[in-house]
JSON list of C-alpha atoms in Angstrom, two decimals:
[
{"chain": "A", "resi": 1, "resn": "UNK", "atom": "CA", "xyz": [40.18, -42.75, -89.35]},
{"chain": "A", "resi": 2, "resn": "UNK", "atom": "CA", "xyz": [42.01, -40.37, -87.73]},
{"chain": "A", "resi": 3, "resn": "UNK", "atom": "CA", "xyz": [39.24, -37.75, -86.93]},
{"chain": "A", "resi": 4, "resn": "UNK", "atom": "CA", "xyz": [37.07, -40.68, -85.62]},
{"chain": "A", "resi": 5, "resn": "UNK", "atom": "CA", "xyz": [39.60, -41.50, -83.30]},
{"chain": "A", "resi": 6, "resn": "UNK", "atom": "CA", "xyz": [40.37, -37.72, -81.97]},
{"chain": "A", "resi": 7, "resn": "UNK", "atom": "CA", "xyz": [35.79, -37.33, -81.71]},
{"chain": "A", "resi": 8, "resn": "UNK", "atom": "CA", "xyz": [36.01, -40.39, -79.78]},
{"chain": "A", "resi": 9, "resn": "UNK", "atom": "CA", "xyz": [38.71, -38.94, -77.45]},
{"chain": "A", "resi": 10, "resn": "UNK", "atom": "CA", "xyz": [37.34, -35.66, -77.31]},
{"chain": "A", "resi": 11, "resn": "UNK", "atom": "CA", "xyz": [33.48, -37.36, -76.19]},
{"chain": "A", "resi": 12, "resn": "UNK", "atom": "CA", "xyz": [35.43, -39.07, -73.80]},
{"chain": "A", "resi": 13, "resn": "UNK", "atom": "CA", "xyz": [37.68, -36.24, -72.33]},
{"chain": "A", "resi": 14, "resn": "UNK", "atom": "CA", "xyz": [34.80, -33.58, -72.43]},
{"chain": "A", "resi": 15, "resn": "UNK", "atom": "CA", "xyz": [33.95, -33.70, -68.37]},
{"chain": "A", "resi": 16, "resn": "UNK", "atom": "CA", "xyz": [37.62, -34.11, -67.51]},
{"chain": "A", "resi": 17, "resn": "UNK", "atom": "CA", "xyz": [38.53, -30.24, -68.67]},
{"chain": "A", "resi": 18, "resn": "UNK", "atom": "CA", "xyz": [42.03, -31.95, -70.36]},
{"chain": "A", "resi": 19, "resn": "UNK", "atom": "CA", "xyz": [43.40, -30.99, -73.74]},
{"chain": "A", "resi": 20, "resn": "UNK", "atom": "CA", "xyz": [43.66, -33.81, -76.57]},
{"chain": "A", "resi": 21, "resn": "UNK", "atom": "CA", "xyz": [46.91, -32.27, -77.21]},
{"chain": "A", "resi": 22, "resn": "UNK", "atom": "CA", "xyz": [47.62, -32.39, -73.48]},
{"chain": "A", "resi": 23, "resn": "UNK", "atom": "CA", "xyz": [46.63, -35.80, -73.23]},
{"chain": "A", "resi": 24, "resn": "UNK", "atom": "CA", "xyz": [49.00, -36.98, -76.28]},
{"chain": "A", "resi": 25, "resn": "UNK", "atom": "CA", "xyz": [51.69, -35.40, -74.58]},
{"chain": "A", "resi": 26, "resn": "UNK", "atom": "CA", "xyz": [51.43, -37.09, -71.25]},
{"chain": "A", "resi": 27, "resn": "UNK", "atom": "CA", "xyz": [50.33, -40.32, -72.34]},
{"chain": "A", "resi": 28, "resn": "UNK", "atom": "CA", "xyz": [53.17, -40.19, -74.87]},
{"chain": "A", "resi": 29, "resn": "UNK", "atom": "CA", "xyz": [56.11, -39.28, -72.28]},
{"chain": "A", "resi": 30, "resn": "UNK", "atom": "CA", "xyz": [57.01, -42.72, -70.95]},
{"chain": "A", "resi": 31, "resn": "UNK", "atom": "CA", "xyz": [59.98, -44.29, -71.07]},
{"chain": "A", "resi": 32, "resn": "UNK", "atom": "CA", "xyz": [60.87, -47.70, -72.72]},
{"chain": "A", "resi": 33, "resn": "UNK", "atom": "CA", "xyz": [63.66, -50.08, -73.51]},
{"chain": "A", "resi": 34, "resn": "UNK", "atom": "CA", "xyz": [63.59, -53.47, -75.89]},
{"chain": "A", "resi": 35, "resn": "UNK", "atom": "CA", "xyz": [65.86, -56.34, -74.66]},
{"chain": "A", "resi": 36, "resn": "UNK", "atom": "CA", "xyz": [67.36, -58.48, -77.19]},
{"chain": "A", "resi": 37, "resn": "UNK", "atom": "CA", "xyz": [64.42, -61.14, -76.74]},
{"chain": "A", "resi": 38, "resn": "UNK", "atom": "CA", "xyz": [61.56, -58.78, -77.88]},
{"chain": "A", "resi": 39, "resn": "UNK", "atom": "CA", "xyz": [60.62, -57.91, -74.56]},
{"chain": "A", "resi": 40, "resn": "UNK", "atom": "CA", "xyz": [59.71, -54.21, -73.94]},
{"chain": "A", "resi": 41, "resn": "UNK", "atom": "CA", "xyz": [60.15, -52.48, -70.39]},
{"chain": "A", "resi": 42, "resn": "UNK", "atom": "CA", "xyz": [57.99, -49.53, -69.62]},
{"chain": "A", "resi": 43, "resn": "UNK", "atom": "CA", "xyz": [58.67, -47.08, -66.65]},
{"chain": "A", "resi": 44, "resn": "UNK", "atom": "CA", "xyz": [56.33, -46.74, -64.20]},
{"chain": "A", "resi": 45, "resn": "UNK", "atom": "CA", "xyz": [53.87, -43.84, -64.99]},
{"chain": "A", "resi": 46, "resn": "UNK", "atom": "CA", "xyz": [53.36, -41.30, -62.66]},
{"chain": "A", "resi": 47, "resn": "UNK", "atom": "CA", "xyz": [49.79, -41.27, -60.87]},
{"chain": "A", "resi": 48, "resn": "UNK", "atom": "CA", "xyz": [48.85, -38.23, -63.63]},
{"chain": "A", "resi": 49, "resn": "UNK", "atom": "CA", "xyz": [49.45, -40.78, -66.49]},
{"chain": "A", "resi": 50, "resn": "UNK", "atom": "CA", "xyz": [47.81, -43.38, -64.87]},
{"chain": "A", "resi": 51, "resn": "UNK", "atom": "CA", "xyz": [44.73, -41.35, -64.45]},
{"chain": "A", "resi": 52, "resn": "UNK", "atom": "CA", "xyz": [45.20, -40.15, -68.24]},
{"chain": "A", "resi": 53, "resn": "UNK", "atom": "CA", "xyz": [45.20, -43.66, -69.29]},
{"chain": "A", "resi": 54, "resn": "UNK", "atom": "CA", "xyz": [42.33, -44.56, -67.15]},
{"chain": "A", "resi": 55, "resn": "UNK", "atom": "CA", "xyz": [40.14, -41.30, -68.83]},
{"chain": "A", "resi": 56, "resn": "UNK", "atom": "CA", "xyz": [40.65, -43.30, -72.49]},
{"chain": "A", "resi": 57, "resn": "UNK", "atom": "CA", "xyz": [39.69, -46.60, -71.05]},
{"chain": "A", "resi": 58, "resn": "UNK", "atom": "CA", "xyz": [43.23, -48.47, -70.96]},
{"chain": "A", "resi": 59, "resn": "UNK", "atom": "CA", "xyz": [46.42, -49.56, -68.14]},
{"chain": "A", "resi": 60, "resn": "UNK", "atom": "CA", "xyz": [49.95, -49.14, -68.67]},
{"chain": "A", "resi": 61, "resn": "UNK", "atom": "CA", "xyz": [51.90, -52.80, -68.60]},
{"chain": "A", "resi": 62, "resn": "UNK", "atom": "CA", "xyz": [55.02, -53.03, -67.06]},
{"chain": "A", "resi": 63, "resn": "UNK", "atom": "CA", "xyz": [56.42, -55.61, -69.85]},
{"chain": "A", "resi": 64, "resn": "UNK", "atom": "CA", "xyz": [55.06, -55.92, -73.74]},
{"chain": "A", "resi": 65, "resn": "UNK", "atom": "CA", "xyz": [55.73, -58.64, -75.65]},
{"chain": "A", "resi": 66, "resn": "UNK", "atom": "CA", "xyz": [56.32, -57.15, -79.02]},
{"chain": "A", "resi": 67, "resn": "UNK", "atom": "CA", "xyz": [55.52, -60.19, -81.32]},
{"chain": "A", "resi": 68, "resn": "UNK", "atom": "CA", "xyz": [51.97, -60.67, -79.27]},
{"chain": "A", "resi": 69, "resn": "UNK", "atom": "CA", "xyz": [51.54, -56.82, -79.52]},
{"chain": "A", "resi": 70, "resn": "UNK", "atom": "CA", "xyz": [51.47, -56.89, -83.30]},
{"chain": "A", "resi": 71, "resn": "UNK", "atom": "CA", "xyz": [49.64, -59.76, -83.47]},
{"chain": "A", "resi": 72, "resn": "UNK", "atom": "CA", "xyz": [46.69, -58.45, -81.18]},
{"chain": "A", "resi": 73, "resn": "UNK", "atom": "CA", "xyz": [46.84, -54.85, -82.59]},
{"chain": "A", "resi": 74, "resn": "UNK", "atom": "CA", "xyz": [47.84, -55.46, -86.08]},
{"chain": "A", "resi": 75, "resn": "UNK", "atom": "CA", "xyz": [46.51, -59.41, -86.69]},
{"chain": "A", "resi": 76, "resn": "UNK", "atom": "CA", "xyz": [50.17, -59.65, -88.04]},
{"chain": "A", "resi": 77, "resn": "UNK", "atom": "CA", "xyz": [52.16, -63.10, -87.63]},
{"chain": "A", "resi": 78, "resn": "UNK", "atom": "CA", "xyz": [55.89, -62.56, -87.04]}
]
């Protein structure tokens, strides 16, 4: 699964001249916080993220839900 994922990212990336490992980094570097209701906060990315994101098809949300997030990801009930 995993070296599906990382040919699918690499197809994708090839024009844009970044590094998968560069990529993980930068779309890995944000900041978050969990309230006590579930609710997750996540910084604003800087316009370099954004465009990172944007390269594997997906937008960073200011709030996540984490319940809903493991039940659209995962199919898990909580």
């Amino acid at each position: 699964m995993d070296t599906v994922v990382l040919l699918l990212l690499r197809k994708k990336m090839n024009s844009s001249g970044i590094s998968t490992s560069e990529l993980y980094g930068k779309t890995q570097s944000l900041m978050c916080f969990r309230n006590h209701s579930g609710m997750v906060t996540v910084e604003t990315p800087s316009r370099q993220v954004k465009d990172y994101y944007k390269i594997i098809g997906t937008e960073v949300p200011a709030h996540v839900k984490v319940d809903d997030f493991r039940k659209d990801v995962l199919g898990l009930a909580m």
